[in-house]
Short mmCIF file of C-alpha atoms in Angstrom, two decimals:
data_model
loop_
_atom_site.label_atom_id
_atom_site.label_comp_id
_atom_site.label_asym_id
_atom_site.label_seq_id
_atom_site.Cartn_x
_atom_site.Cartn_y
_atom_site.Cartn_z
CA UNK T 23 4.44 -49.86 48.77
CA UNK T 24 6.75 -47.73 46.51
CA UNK T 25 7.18 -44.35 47.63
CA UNK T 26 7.12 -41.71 44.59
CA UNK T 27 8.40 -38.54 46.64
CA UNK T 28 9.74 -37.17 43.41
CA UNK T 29 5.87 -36.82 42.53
CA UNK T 30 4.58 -35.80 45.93
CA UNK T 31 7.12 -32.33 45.78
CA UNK T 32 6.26 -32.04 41.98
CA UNK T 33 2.32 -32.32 42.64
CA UNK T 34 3.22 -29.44 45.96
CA UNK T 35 5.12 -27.37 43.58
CA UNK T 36 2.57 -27.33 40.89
CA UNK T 37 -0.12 -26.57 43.42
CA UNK T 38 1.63 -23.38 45.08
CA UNK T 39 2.81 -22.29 41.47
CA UNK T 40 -0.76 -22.57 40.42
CA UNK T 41 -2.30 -20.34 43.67
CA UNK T 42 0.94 -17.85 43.17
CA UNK T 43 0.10 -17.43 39.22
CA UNK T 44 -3.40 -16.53 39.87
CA UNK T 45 -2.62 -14.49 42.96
CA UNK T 46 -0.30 -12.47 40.92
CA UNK T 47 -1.89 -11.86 37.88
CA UNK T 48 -3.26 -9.01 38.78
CA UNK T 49 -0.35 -7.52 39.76
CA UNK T 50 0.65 -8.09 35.64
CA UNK T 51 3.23 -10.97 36.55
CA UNK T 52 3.09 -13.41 34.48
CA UNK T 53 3.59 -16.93 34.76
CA UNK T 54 7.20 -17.67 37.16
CA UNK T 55 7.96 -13.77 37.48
CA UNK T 56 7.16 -13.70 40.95
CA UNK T 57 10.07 -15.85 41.66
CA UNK T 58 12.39 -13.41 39.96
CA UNK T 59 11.26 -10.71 41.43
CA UNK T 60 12.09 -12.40 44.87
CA UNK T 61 15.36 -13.40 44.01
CA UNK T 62 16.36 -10.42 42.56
CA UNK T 63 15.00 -8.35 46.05
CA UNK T 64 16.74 -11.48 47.89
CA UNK T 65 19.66 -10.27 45.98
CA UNK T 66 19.87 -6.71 45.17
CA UNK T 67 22.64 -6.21 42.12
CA UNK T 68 22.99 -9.75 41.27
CA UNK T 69 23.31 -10.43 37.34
CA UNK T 70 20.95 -12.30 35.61
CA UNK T 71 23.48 -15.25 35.04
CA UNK T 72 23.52 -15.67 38.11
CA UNK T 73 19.28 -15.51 38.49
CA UNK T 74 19.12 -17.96 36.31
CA UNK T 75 21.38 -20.58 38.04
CA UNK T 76 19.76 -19.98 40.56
CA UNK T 77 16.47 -20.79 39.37
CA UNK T 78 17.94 -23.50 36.79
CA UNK T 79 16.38 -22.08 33.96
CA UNK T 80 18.38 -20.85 31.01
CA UNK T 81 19.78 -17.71 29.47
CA UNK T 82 17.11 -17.48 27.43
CA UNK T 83 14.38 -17.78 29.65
CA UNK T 84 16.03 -15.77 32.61
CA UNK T 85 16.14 -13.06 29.63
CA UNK T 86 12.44 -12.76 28.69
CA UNK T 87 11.26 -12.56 32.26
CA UNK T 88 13.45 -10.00 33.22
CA UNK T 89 13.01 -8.07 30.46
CA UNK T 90 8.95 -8.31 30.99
CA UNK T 91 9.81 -6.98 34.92
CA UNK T 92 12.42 -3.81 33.35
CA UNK T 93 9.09 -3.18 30.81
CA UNK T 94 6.65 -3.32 33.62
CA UNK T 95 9.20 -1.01 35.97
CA UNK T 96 9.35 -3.49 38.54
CA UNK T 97 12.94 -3.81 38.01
CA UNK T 98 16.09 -1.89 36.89
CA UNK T 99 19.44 -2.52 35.34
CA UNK T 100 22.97 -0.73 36.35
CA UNK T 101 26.11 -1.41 34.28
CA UNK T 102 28.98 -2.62 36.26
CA UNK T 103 31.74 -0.62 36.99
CA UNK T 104 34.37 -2.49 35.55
CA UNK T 105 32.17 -4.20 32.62
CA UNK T 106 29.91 -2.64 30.70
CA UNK T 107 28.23 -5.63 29.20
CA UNK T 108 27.51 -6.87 32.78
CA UNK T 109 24.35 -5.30 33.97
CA UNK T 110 23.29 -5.39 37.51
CA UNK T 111 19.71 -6.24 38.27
CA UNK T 112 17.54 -4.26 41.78
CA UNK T 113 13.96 -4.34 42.40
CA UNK T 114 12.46 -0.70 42.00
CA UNK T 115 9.96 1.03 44.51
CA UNK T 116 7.23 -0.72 42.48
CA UNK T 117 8.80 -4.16 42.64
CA UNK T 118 9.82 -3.77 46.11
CA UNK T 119 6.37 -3.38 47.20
CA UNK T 120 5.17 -6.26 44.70
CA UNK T 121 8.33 -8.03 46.19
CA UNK T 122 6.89 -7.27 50.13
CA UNK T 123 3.61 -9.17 49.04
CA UNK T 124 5.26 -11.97 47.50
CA UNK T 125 7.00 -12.56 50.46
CA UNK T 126 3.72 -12.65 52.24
CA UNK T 127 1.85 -14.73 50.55
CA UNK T 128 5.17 -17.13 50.69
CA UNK T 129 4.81 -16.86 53.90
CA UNK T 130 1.29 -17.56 54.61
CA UNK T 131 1.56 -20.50 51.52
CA UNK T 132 4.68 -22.07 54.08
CA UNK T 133 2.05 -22.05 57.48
CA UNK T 134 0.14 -23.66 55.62
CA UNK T 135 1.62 -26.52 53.70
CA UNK T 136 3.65 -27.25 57.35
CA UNK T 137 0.49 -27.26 59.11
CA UNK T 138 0.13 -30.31 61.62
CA UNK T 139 3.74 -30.50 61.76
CA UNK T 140 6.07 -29.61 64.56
CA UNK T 141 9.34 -27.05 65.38
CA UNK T 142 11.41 -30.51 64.58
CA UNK T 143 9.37 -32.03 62.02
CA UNK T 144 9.80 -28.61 60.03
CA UNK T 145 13.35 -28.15 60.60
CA UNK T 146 14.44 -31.65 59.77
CA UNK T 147 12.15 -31.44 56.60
CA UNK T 148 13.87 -27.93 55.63
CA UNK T 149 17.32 -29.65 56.00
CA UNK T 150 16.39 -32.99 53.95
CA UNK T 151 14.94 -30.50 51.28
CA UNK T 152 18.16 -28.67 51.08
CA UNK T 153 19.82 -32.24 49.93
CA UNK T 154 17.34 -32.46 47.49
CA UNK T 155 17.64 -29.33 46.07
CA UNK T 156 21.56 -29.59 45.90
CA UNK T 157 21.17 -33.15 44.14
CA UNK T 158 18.44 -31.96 41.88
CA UNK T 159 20.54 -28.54 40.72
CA UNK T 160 23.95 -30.50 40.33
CA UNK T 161 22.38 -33.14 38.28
CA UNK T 162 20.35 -30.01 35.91
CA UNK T 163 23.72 -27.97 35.60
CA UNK T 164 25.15 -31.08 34.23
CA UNK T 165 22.26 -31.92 31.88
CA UNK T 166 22.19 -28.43 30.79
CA UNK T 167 25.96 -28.26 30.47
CA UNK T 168 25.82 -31.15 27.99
CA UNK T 169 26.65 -34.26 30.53
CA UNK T 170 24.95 -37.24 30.45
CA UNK T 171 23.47 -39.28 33.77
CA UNK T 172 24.30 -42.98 33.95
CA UNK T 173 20.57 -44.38 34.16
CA UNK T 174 20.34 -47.13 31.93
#
């Protein structure tokens, strides 16, 4: 028997990106924003650069979000100090609170995809998962960054 885990976390994502998307629709966040919103409470003054490594998206699509969540006042943007064309990204009192039930339903979403296994079962699945999100990001940065993986 082969094992596909690749699809197994792809079919879990999709799920829990399909329940958070309808969840947070009526908070006006549209598909993904949620998760910027997070990271950008997660990290209070972090530049959108940055966001969007984190998220492996692009420029581009790291750009239309955030400008969605400065149009909807759930975020702000501070010039830098030192650059001027570097703005610095924080969650306002609206997006804080938005934020503050994001977290909760992450929460709650976490319980219950875990459920029926134990303290070590999570843990050692939370540190396998951190390989495989290291792998997964250092193969997309080089993709993205124009490198090509030796598959065939």
């Amino acid at each position: 028997m082969k094992e596909d885990i690749l699809r197994q976390i792809g079919t879990i994502a999709r799920a829990l990106d399909s329940i958070a998307n309808i969840e947070f629709k009526e908070m006006q966040l549209n598909r993904g924003q949620y998760l910027y919103l997070a990271r950008i409470k997660e990290n209070p003054g972090i530049i959108s650069d940055h966001l969007a490594g984190m998220l492996n998206v692009d420029r581009t699509t790291a750009a239309r979000s955030i400008k969605k969540l400065e149009q909807n006042q759930l975020i702000r943007k501070e010039n830098d100090q030192q650059n001027k064309k570097i703005k610095h990204l924080f969650v306002t009192e609206l997006g804080d609170k938005l934020a503050a039930r994001i977290e909760k339903e992450n929460a709650y979403s976490n319980e219950i995809v875990l459920t029926g296994l134990d303290q070590k079962q999570r843990t050692e699945l939370a540190a396998l998962l951190q390989i495989v999100e290291k792998n997964a990001s250092e193969n997309w940065h080089l993709v993205k960054n124009g490198g090509k993986r030796k598959y065939l």
